């Protein structure tokens, strides 16, 4: 990853070949390394993992602030426990990695590596929930889950080791669980806003194994394909009944808890990269960028010391102000350094040369475009201001990006035409049979209808011509 | 965990039966739950996991500040890769969990669940290291590792799922690697200081599988037994040679990297709990306490609203100041609430009743002892000050605790006498045969000699009577 060759930059443009651009970028920008000898298990590098980690940290703060508590539950699940909820195990049986041996011994029972954590969590929290006083119980964990994917794997989008955060809540009534779903979506929308990615939440047709209802945010990628980038699930009492998560109500009778769960993964980082990246590399929101500002000395013979001293002073000032800053004093040329750090999505570049110093100034370059000269005395203020501008510019871009990728279609022909660049939005009666009929015709999925969208009054379902109840979204997925 | 019975508090005193006290405390204070149906795999609860997580966060900040970068490497390791370093695989072969199936298919090759991450890491970073320009490479990950322990498992101290942080560094010279060991120890000493646990670093005799040299901090528990609570390892070039981690030197020739690794685990939380806990429950340093301050309304009939309003105002002030605060407005009695939160180690309790309000005051109680009345207007200042006092008091206690548990022994009889309460320090020539002879005599290990301790000039080895080179530490271990 650190060899010179990789720093020559991307050899393909994003608009020309998104897939090739994406793979090159991940490798060359030290986001991840696919050379590990196990399919679907990349190693996460120095400019990938810390960005993902910061996304998770923003979410954890939002979860903490809304009364969720951080816990951790076991990776391994005995087969007998894994099989307690029939629909759940059926949904995952082709995807579970099984442990059969410990050291030189064969185990008495096979152990599943968690493909998701409902079973270990609910097996445990049924002991934590005795009465309505213990509810709601809102917990989460940031961990990894594992799926033996048979589909084509794609780094960050579909792998066998998934880095994610999952929240699980238990409630005394169906109404409280329904309200929690609303909170879950609100939390994710706020997270998406903070990391500058567009939000499209759908009530989906294809729900999580064991759930009653699922609302999923979708990411639409530059090649027009979409992918769910999270899910918010209403589990009803199904898992509670399978795992005996019971509580005593205020009136003294027993009931099973009403549960919800919601999760997001490193697909969010994939979305940030795909929406904002350009032909020079990654573009990262300052809040999640592993390095927020890089200082590049512009060295002229005889002025080296003066320039380097000024750079070190700026580095210290920024570091003391809490900025994640790097001074690149390597032997490489300035041009090489510019490319190197642009590729890695560093939001702000500071250039300091003899001519800047004559004016007690520095040059500030934003990764989103724009270059200015400012006084050295104002460096912290200017850099902080630039972070705010970059965030705003990326937010505007995200909205425009999404707008260009969702188009209203009134005919099958129009739908087909739109699928190469994004999703088609249609008037839909809401019936499954119409969805299935449509899917055969357009070779793309009717994924679901928009969450909390207005009813399309007066419109007709474009398949059966009866009154439309929803805006349906049709798209190709990975 | 949340049932009433558990809130009756501990039924045994720490000094009477440490082991029983420890188990009761972990369960009743929501630190962890051992009822999960798989030995050595507890679930980590709401007052355990966040404390561990904050210990890790302090360490991550220290690692970041000293130029380490956060990455993430795969959980699963193909058997062929796992076997590349012979001594390493021999050290772990009895402890590795093996994955043999993916879904309904048998895998072509067995996959080890990482017992530690040298193999997946070094297999990957050999691609990141081309020349001396890429060195030093200092990376870390916070993750879980797995060992099929055949020894008796103990929660937090010896389990099969280990929550830890591991740093790995690669260097161009043996000298740089040696200097990195010094930095690793320095970082851990600073971490220990921040979480108020005593520090005893030993150059140990029993080194990590594949290492040339290991320095390990030891925790001494109230029953006199010790346990390594981390390790700092000089790996030399052994792994680099096995995994071909090569680089081009400045003179154009090739060499293998010199490597070090260091790790700590949730044993640190075990140590905090064991050193500082008392007959009422946990005592946690404010920096890692999941809840730092709890507000308990002292309610008298007719004054409920006034008291609750004041409590909510204080809650908001503290929350806005960044304090992790909880207002306990449950229907339980004040006495019940005191016990409940003391058990969970909350550093500061704020009591507000009608009599306090008459004086515009509140009552502040420190978990380390001490009670005072202060003005409501000063609540943020007073709570912050109390946190500082608690930290100082816990630091002093940690030092006294350690001092009482390490005693100089000049005879075998003295060593034996000391082992029930802690470690014996002896003059030792440094030879392995003397260590082995001693171990047979006292039925306890000569664990190693103190790191960076002065040479015991003029003293004789208590086993062979030749000139002593080190202070050796003898202790029983779990």
mmCIF file of C-alpha atoms in Angstrom, chain A residues 1-5 33 35-38 41-47 49-50 53-54 57 60 64 69-78 81 92-107 109-111 113-114 119-121 123-124 127-130 133-134 137-139 142 144 146 148 150 161 163 326, chain B residues 1-5 33 35-38 41-47 49-50 53-54 57 60 64 69-78 81 92-107 109-111 113-114 119-121 123-124 127-130 133-134 137-139 142 144 146 148 150 161 163 326:
data_model
loop_
_atom_site.group_PDB
_atom_site.id
_atom_site.type_symbol
_atom_site.label_atom_id
_atom_site.label_comp_id
_atom_site.label_asym_id
_atom_site.label_seq_id
_atom_site.Cartn_x
_atom_site.Cartn_y
_atom_site.Cartn_z
ATOM 1 C CA UNK A 1 0.000 0.000 0.000
ATOM 2 C CA UNK A 2 2.834 2.376 0.740
ATOM 3 C CA UNK A 3 4.845 1.726 -2.396
ATOM 4 C CA UNK A 4 5.607 4.480 -4.873
ATOM 5 C CA UNK A 5 3.678 2.917 -7.734
ATOM 6 C CA UNK A 33 -6.079 -4.402 1.448
ATOM 7 C CA UNK A 35 -4.454 -9.392 -0.593
ATOM 8 C CA UNK A 36 -5.216 -11.314 2.608
ATOM 9 C CA UNK A 37 -5.515 -14.971 1.555
ATOM 10 C CA UNK A 38 -9.192 -15.458 2.442
ATOM 11 C CA UNK A 41 -11.791 -10.848 4.561
ATOM 12 C CA UNK A 42 -9.866 -7.692 3.707
ATOM 13 C CA UNK A 43 -7.516 -5.996 6.145
ATOM 14 C CA UNK A 44 -8.594 -2.458 7.011
ATOM 15 C CA UNK A 45 -5.849 0.091 6.567
ATOM 16 C CA UNK A 46 -4.816 3.367 8.070
ATOM 17 C CA UNK A 47 -7.141 5.552 6.013
ATOM 18 C CA UNK A 49 -10.483 1.825 9.567
ATOM 19 C CA UNK A 50 -10.153 5.119 11.463
ATOM 20 C CA UNK A 53 -14.344 3.940 13.520
ATOM 21 C CA UNK A 54 -15.278 7.619 13.690
ATOM 22 C CA UNK A 57 -18.236 6.813 17.364
ATOM 23 C CA UNK A 60 -22.426 5.608 19.704
ATOM 24 C CA UNK A 64 -25.782 7.073 24.449
ATOM 25 C CA UNK A 69 -26.271 1.374 26.958
ATOM 26 C CA UNK A 70 -23.134 -0.223 25.541
ATOM 27 C CA UNK A 71 -22.616 -3.942 26.208
ATOM 28 C CA UNK A 72 -20.837 -6.859 24.605
ATOM 29 C CA UNK A 73 -22.133 -10.370 23.912
ATOM 30 C CA UNK A 74 -20.300 -13.550 22.897
ATOM 31 C CA UNK A 75 -19.100 -14.225 19.341
ATOM 32 C CA UNK A 76 -19.867 -17.938 19.480
ATOM 33 C CA UNK A 77 -23.375 -19.380 19.653
ATOM 34 C CA UNK A 78 -24.090 -23.036 20.483
ATOM 35 C CA UNK A 81 -29.299 -21.834 20.933
ATOM 36 C CA UNK A 92 -28.964 -17.897 8.088
ATOM 37 C CA UNK A 93 -28.205 -21.626 7.823
ATOM 38 C CA UNK A 94 -26.417 -21.284 4.491
ATOM 39 C CA UNK A 95 -24.340 -18.387 5.764
ATOM 40 C CA UNK A 96 -23.018 -19.446 9.159
ATOM 41 C CA UNK A 97 -19.388 -20.333 9.839
ATOM 42 C CA UNK A 98 -19.244 -23.345 12.164
ATOM 43 C CA UNK A 99 -16.599 -24.063 14.781
ATOM 44 C CA UNK A 100 -16.176 -27.775 15.403
ATOM 45 C CA UNK A 101 -12.845 -28.103 17.204
ATOM 46 C CA UNK A 102 -11.149 -26.522 20.196
ATOM 47 C CA UNK A 103 -7.410 -27.138 20.084
ATOM 48 C CA UNK A 104 -6.915 -30.809 19.320
ATOM 49 C CA UNK A 105 -10.377 -31.799 20.603
ATOM 50 C CA UNK A 106 -13.665 -32.165 18.768
ATOM 51 C CA UNK A 107 -16.341 -30.104 20.542
ATOM 52 C CA UNK A 109 -21.654 -29.234 20.053
ATOM 53 C CA UNK A 110 -21.012 -27.103 16.988
ATOM 54 C CA UNK A 111 -20.664 -23.378 17.611
ATOM 55 C CA UNK A 113 -19.904 -17.590 14.669
ATOM 56 C CA UNK A 114 -22.623 -14.951 15.103
ATOM 57 C CA UNK A 119 -29.612 -15.154 19.885
ATOM 58 C CA UNK A 120 -26.689 -14.488 22.279
ATOM 59 C CA UNK A 121 -28.198 -11.156 23.286
ATOM 60 C CA UNK A 123 -30.620 -15.462 25.652
ATOM 61 C CA UNK A 124 -28.807 -13.199 28.110
ATOM 62 C CA UNK A 127 -32.299 -12.751 32.743
ATOM 63 C CA UNK A 128 -32.075 -8.952 32.947
ATOM 64 C CA UNK A 129 -35.770 -8.394 32.387
ATOM 65 C CA UNK A 130 -38.066 -9.341 35.257
ATOM 66 C CA UNK A 133 -39.670 -1.672 35.741
ATOM 67 C CA UNK A 134 -36.762 -3.102 33.752
ATOM 68 C CA UNK A 137 -34.055 -1.974 27.911
ATOM 69 C CA UNK A 138 -32.022 -0.313 25.166
ATOM 70 C CA UNK A 139 -28.556 -1.728 24.517
ATOM 71 C CA UNK A 142 -20.111 -2.352 18.090
ATOM 72 C CA UNK A 144 -18.054 -7.843 13.879
ATOM 73 C CA UNK A 146 -19.682 -13.190 9.953
ATOM 74 C CA UNK A 148 -20.290 -17.202 4.513
ATOM 75 C CA UNK A 150 -22.004 -17.115 -1.629
ATOM 76 C CA UNK A 161 -16.508 -10.213 8.028
ATOM 77 C CA UNK A 163 -17.853 -4.390 10.910
ATOM 78 C CA UNK A 326 0.247 15.692 9.798
ATOM 79 C CA UNK B 1 -29.048 -8.748 36.752
ATOM 80 C CA UNK B 2 -31.662 -6.118 37.336
ATOM 81 C CA UNK B 3 -33.750 -8.130 39.769
ATOM 82 C CA UNK B 4 -34.384 -6.966 43.298
ATOM 83 C CA UNK B 5 -32.618 -9.874 44.938
ATOM 84 C CA UNK B 33 -23.213 -12.268 33.274
ATOM 85 C CA UNK B 35 -25.178 -17.486 32.590
ATOM 86 C CA UNK B 36 -24.480 -17.622 28.869
ATOM 87 C CA UNK B 37 -24.430 -21.336 27.970
ATOM 88 C CA UNK B 38 -20.799 -21.551 26.892
ATOM 89 C CA UNK B 41 -17.864 -16.668 27.279
ATOM 90 C CA UNK B 42 -19.604 -14.239 29.622
ATOM 91 C CA UNK B 43 -21.806 -11.419 28.373
ATOM 92 C CA UNK B 44 -20.487 -7.986 29.349
ATOM 93 C CA UNK B 45 -23.062 -5.824 31.060
ATOM 94 C CA UNK B 46 -23.861 -2.185 31.396
ATOM 95 C CA UNK B 47 -21.431 -1.462 34.226
ATOM 96 C CA UNK B 49 -18.302 -3.140 29.240
ATOM 97 C CA UNK B 50 -18.375 0.674 29.223
ATOM 98 C CA UNK B 53 -14.235 0.407 26.777
ATOM 99 C CA UNK B 54 -13.061 3.615 28.434
ATOM 100 C CA UNK B 57 -10.110 4.557 24.804
ATOM 101 C CA UNK B 60 -5.968 4.399 22.097
ATOM 102 C CA UNK B 64 -2.441 7.807 18.655
ATOM 103 C CA UNK B 69 -2.271 4.089 13.642
ATOM 104 C CA UNK B 70 -5.516 2.197 14.143
ATOM 105 C CA UNK B 71 -6.261 -0.649 11.731
ATOM 106 C CA UNK B 72 -8.255 -3.855 11.693
ATOM 107 C CA UNK B 73 -7.193 -7.320 10.551
ATOM 108 C CA UNK B 74 -9.237 -10.481 9.872
ATOM 109 C CA UNK B 75 -10.545 -12.752 12.645
ATOM 110 C CA UNK B 76 -10.009 -15.950 10.674
ATOM 111 C CA UNK B 77 -6.607 -17.320 9.755
ATOM 112 C CA UNK B 78 -6.098 -20.137 7.212
ATOM 113 C CA UNK B 81 -0.822 -19.200 7.324
ATOM 114 C CA UNK B 92 -1.125 -22.110 20.436
ATOM 115 C CA UNK B 93 -2.128 -25.416 18.847
ATOM 116 C CA UNK B 94 -3.943 -26.677 21.919
ATOM 117 C CA UNK B 95 -5.818 -23.381 22.294
ATOM 118 C CA UNK B 96 -7.135 -22.553 18.844
ATOM 119 C CA UNK B 97 -10.804 -22.760 17.873
ATOM 120 C CA UNK B 98 -11.084 -24.210 14.362
ATOM 121 C CA UNK B 99 -13.742 -23.369 11.786
ATOM 122 C CA UNK B 100 -14.382 -26.248 9.406
ATOM 123 C CA UNK B 101 -17.700 -25.417 7.736
ATOM 124 C CA UNK B 102 -19.243 -22.459 5.945
ATOM 125 C CA UNK B 103 -23.024 -22.826 5.814
ATOM 126 C CA UNK B 104 -23.765 -26.357 4.645
ATOM 127 C CA UNK B 105 -20.342 -26.783 2.992
ATOM 128 C CA UNK B 106 -17.118 -28.210 4.352
ATOM 129 C CA UNK B 107 -14.279 -25.728 3.795
ATOM 130 C CA UNK B 109 -8.930 -25.560 4.535
ATOM 131 C CA UNK B 110 -9.474 -25.184 8.273
ATOM 132 C CA UNK B 111 -9.601 -21.630 9.595
ATOM 133 C CA UNK B 113 -10.034 -18.034 15.025
ATOM 134 C CA UNK B 114 -7.145 -15.684 15.913
ATOM 135 C CA UNK B 119 -0.100 -13.954 11.546
ATOM 136 C CA UNK B 120 -2.935 -12.018 9.844
ATOM 137 C CA UNK B 121 -1.199 -8.713 10.590
ATOM 138 C CA UNK B 123 0.977 -11.436 6.369
ATOM 139 C CA UNK B 124 -0.649 -8.128 5.381
ATOM 140 C CA UNK B 127 2.955 -5.680 1.527
ATOM 141 C CA UNK B 128 2.980 -2.262 3.214
ATOM 142 C CA UNK B 129 6.691 -2.303 3.915
ATOM 143 C CA UNK B 130 8.973 -1.839 0.918
ATOM 144 C CA UNK B 133 11.065 4.950 4.285
ATOM 145 C CA UNK B 134 8.047 2.912 5.350
ATOM 146 C CA UNK B 137 5.315 1.156 11.019
ATOM 147 C CA UNK B 138 3.329 1.370 14.267
ATOM 148 C CA UNK B 139 -0.219 0.054 14.182
ATOM 149 C CA UNK B 142 -8.813 -3.136 19.601
ATOM 150 C CA UNK B 144 -11.279 -9.856 20.569
ATOM 151 C CA UNK B 146 -10.060 -16.536 21.312
ATOM 152 C CA UNK B 148 -9.793 -22.727 24.039
ATOM 153 C CA UNK B 150 -8.150 -25.784 29.363
ATOM 154 C CA UNK B 161 -13.063 -14.704 24.512
ATOM 155 C CA UNK B 163 -11.309 -8.327 24.871
ATOM 156 C CA UNK B 326 -28.064 9.677 36.105
#
